[in-house]
CSV table of C-alpha atoms in Angstrom, one decimal:
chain,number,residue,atom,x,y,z
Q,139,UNK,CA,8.3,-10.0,16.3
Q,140,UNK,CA,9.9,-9.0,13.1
Q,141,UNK,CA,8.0,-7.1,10.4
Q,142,UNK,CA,7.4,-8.1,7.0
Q,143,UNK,CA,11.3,-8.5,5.6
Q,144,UNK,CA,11.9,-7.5,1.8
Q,145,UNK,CA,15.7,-8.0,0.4
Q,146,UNK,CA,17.4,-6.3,-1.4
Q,147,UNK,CA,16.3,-2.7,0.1
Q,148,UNK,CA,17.8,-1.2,-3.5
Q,149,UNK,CA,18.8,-2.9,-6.7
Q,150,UNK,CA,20.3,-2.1,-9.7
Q,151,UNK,CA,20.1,-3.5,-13.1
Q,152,UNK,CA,21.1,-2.8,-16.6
Q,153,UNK,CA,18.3,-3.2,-19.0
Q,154,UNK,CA,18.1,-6.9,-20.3
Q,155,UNK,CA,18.7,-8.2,-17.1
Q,156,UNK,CA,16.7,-10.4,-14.2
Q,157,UNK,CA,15.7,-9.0,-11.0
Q,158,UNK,CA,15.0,-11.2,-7.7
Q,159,UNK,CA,13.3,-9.3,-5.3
Q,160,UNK,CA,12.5,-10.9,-2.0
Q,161,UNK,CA,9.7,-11.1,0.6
Q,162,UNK,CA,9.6,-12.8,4.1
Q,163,UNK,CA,5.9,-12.4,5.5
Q,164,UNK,CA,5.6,-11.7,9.1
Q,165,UNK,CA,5.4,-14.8,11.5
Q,166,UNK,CA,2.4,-16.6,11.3
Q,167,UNK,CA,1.1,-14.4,8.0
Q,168,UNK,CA,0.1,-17.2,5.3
Q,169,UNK,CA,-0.7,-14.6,2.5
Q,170,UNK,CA,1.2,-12.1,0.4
Q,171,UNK,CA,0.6,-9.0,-1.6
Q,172,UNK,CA,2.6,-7.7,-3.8
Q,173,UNK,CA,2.6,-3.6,-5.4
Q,174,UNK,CA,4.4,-1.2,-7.7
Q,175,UNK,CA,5.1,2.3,-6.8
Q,176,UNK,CA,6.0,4.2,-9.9
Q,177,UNK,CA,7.4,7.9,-10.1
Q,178,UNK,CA,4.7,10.3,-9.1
Q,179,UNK,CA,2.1,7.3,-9.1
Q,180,UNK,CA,0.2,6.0,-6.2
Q,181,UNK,CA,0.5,2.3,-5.3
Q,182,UNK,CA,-0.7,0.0,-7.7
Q,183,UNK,CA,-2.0,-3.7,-6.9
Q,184,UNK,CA,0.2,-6.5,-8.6
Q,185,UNK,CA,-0.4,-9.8,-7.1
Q,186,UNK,CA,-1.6,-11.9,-4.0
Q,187,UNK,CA,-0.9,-15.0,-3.2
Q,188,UNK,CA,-1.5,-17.8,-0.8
Q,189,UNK,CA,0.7,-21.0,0.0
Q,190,UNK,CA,1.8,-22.1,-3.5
Q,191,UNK,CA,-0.9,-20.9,-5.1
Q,192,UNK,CA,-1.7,-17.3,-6.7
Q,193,UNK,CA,-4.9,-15.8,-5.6
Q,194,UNK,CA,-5.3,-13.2,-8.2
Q,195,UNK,CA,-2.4,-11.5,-10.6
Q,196,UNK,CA,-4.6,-9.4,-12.3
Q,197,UNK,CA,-2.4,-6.4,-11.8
Q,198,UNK,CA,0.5,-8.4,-13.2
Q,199,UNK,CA,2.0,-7.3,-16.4
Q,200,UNK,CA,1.2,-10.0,-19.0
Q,201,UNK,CA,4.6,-10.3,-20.3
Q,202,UNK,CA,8.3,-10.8,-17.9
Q,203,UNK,CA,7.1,-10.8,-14.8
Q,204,UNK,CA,6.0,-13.3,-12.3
Q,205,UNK,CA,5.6,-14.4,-8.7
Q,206,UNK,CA,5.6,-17.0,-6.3
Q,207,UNK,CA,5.2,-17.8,-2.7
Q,208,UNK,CA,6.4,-21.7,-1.9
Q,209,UNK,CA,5.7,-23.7,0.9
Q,210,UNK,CA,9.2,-23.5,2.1
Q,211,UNK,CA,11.5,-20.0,1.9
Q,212,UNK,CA,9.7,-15.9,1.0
Q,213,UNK,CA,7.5,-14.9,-1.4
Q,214,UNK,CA,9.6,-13.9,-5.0
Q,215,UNK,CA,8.7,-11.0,-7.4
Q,216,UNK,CA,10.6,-12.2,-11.3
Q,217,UNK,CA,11.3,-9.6,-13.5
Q,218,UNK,CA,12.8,-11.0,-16.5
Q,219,UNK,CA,14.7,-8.7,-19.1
Q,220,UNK,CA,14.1,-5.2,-17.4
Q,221,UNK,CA,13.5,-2.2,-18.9
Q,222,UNK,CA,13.9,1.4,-17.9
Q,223,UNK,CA,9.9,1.6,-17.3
Q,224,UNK,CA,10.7,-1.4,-14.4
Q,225,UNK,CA,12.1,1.1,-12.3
Q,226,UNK,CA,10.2,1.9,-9.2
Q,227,UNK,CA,9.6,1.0,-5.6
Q,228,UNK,CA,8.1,-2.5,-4.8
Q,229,UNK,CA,6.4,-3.5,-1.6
Q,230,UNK,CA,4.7,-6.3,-0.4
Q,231,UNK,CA,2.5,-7.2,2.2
Q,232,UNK,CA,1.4,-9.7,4.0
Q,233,UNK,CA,-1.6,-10.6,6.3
Q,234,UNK,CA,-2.6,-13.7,8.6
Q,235,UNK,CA,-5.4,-15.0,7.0
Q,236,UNK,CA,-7.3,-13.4,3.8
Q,237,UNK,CA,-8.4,-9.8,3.1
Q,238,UNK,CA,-10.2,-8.3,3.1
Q,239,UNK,CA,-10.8,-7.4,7.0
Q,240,UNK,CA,-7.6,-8.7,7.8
Q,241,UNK,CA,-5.3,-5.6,7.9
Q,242,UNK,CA,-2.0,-6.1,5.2
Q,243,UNK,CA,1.3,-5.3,6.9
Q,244,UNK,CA,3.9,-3.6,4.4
Q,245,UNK,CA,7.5,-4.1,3.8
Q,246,UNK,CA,10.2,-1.3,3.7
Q,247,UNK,CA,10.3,-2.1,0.0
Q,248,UNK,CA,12.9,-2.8,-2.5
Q,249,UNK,CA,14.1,0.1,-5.3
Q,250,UNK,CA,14.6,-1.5,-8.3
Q,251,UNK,CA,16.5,1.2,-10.6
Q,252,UNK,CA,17.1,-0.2,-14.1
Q,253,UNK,CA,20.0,1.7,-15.8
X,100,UNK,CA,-14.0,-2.0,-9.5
X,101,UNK,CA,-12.9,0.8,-6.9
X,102,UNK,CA,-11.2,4.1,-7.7
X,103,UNK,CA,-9.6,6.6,-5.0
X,104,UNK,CA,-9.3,10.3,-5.6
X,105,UNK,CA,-7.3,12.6,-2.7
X,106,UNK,CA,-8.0,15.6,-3.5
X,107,UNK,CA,-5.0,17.3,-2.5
X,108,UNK,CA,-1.7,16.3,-3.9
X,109,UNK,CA,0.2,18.3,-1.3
X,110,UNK,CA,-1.1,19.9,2.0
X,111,UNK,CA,1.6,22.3,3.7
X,112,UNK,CA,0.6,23.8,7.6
X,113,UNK,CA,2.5,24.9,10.6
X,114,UNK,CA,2.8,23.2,13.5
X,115,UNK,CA,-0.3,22.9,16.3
X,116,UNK,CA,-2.5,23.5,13.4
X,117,UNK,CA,-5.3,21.7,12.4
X,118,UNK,CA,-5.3,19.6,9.3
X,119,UNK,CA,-7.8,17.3,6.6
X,120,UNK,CA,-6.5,15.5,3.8
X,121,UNK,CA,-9.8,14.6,1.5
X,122,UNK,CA,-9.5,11.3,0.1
X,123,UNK,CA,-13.1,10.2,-1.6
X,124,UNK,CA,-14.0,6.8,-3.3
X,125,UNK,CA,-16.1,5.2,-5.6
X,126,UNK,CA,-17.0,1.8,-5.8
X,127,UNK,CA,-20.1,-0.8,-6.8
X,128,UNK,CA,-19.9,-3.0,-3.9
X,129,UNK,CA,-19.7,-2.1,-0.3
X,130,UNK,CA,-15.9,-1.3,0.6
X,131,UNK,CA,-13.6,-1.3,3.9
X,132,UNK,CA,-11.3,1.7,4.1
X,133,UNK,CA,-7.8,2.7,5.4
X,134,UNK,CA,-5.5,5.4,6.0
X,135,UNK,CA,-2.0,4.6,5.7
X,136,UNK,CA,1.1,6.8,6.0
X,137,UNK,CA,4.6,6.7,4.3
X,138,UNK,CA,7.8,8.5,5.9
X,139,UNK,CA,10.6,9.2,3.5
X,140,UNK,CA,12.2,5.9,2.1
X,141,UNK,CA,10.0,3.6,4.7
X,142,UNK,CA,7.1,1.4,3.7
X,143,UNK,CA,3.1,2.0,4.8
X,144,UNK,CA,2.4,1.5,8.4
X,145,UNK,CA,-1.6,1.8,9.1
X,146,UNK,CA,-2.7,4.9,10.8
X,147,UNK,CA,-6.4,3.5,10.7
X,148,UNK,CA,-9.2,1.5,9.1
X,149,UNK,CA,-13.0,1.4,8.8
X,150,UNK,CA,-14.8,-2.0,8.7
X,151,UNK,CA,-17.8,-1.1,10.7
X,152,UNK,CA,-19.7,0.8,13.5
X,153,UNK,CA,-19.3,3.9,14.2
X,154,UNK,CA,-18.1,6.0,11.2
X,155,UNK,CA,-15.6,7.9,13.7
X,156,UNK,CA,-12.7,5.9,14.0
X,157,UNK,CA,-9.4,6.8,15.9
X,158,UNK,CA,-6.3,5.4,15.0
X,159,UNK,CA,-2.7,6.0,15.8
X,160,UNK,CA,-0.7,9.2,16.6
X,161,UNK,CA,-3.9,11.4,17.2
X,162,UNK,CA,-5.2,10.9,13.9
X,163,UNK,CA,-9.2,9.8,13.5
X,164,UNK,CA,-10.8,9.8,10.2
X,165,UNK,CA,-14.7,9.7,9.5
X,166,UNK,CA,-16.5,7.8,6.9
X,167,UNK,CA,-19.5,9.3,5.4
X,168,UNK,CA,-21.4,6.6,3.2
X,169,UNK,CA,-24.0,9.2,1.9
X,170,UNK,CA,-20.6,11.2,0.3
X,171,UNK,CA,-18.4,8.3,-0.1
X,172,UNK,CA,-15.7,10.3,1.7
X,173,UNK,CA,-13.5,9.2,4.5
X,174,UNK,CA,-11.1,12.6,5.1
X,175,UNK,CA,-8.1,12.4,7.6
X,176,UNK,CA,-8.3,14.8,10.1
X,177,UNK,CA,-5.7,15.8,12.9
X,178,UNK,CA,-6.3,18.6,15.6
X,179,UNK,CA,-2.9,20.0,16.1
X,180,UNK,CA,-0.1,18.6,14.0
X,181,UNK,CA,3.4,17.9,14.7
X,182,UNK,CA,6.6,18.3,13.1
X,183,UNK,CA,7.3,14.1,13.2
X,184,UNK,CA,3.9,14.3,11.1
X,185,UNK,CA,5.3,15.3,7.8
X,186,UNK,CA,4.8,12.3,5.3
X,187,UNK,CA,3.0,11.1,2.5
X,188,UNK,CA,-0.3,10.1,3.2
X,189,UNK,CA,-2.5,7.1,1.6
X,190,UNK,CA,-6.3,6.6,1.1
X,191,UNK,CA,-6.8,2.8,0.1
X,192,UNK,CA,-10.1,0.6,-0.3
X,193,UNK,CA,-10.5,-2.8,-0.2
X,194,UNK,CA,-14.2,-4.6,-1.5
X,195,UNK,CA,-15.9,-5.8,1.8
X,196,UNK,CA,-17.1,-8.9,0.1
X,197,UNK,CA,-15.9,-12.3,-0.5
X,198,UNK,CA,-17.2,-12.9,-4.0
X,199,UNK,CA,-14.5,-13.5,-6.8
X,200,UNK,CA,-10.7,-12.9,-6.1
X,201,UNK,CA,-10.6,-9.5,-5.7
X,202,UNK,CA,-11.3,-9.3,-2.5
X,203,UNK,CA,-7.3,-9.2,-1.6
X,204,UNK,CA,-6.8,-6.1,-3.7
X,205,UNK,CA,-6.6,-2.7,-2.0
X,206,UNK,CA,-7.1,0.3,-4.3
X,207,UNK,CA,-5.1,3.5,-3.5
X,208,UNK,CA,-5.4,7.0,-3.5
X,209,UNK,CA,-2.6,9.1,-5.5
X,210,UNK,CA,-1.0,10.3,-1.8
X,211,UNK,CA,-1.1,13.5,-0.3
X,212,UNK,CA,2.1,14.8,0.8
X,213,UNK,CA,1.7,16.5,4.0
X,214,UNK,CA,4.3,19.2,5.2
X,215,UNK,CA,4.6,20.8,8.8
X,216,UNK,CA,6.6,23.8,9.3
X,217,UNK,CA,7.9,25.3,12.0
């Protein structure tokens, strides 16, 4: 039974540019969480989402930044026109049904580094 | 809204001792709490969670933790550690409710890196 899959493991941008970054729940896992690991920060809440819909994004950044999780295909974190301050580890999680007693299963996480 | 304060940003011990990384919260509505670990370049894997019962709770690789409502503490503790334990380690709270959206949210500690020598 795989784990909750995120792609690209490392990415690299130049400031200006989009990032993709990629999350495949585990089987059977209907809800995703996304969070931002900055430098010397602890883990910071972003987004969850359900099926096509977004739960609560009030950890989203108001500006670039968006997320999605259709009813076909993984969950995607947007980053539109990167800066410097993108840079950081992102991991998402996923559980089978809603938090909160339903335990959220991370991802090795993708390292987005924005040159 | 929840906060998470670990009190120790870095914990170093030798091997077969005993170790406790603090990790204390504060929060207006009743809360369900987790331990979580990180190895180098890896994401979280649970080590153990609290939703009720017994405030003792025992989770994977001889790890137990113990909440203590009265002191909004839930410390990590570990009788002898191991080399294989060295890691960062994360406190996180989630709000045991269901009212409002934020209930998918867990709040985290800062980490505590924990280092075994030999």
């Amino acid at each position: 039974n795989a784990g909750v899959m995120q792609n690209p493991r490392h990415l690299v941008r130049r400031r200006g540019q989009e990032a993709r970054l990629r999350c495949s729940p585990m089987k059977g896992h209907s809800h995703v969480y996304w969070y931002r690991q900055l430098p010397e920060e602890g883990l910071k809440f972003m987004v969850y989402l359900q099926k096509e819909n977004i739960i609560d994004e009030s950890g989203m950044p108001k500006e670039r930044f968006s997320a999605e999780f259709p009813k076909e295909g993984p969950s995607i974190l947007r980053i539109q026109q990167v800066v410097r301050g993108d840079s950081a580890a992102y991991f998402c999680a996923s559980s089978p049904m809603g938090a909160p007693k339903n335990i959220q299963y991370f991802g090795a996480g993708t390292r987005l580094s924005v040159l | 809204a929840q906060s998470v304060t670990q009190l120790d940003s870095q914990v170093p011990v030798f091997e077969e001792a005993p170790v406790e990384l603090r990790c204390n919260y504060s929060s207006s509505v009743s809360v369900y709490l987790f331990w979580y670990v990180q190895y180098p370049n890896q994401g979280l894997q649970l080590l153990l969670k609290y939703l009720s019962g017994s405030t003792l709770v025992k989770g994977i690789n001889g790890f137990e933790a113990e909440f203590n409502k009265s002191q909004t503490s839930f410390h990590l503790r570990k009788p002898s550690v191991h080399i294989s334990d060295t890691a960062e380690y994360f406190c996180a709270v989630i709000p045991g409710g269901r009212g409002g959206t934020s209930y998918g949210k867990l709040t985290f500690g800062q980490g505590t890196i924990l280092t075994v020598h030999p």
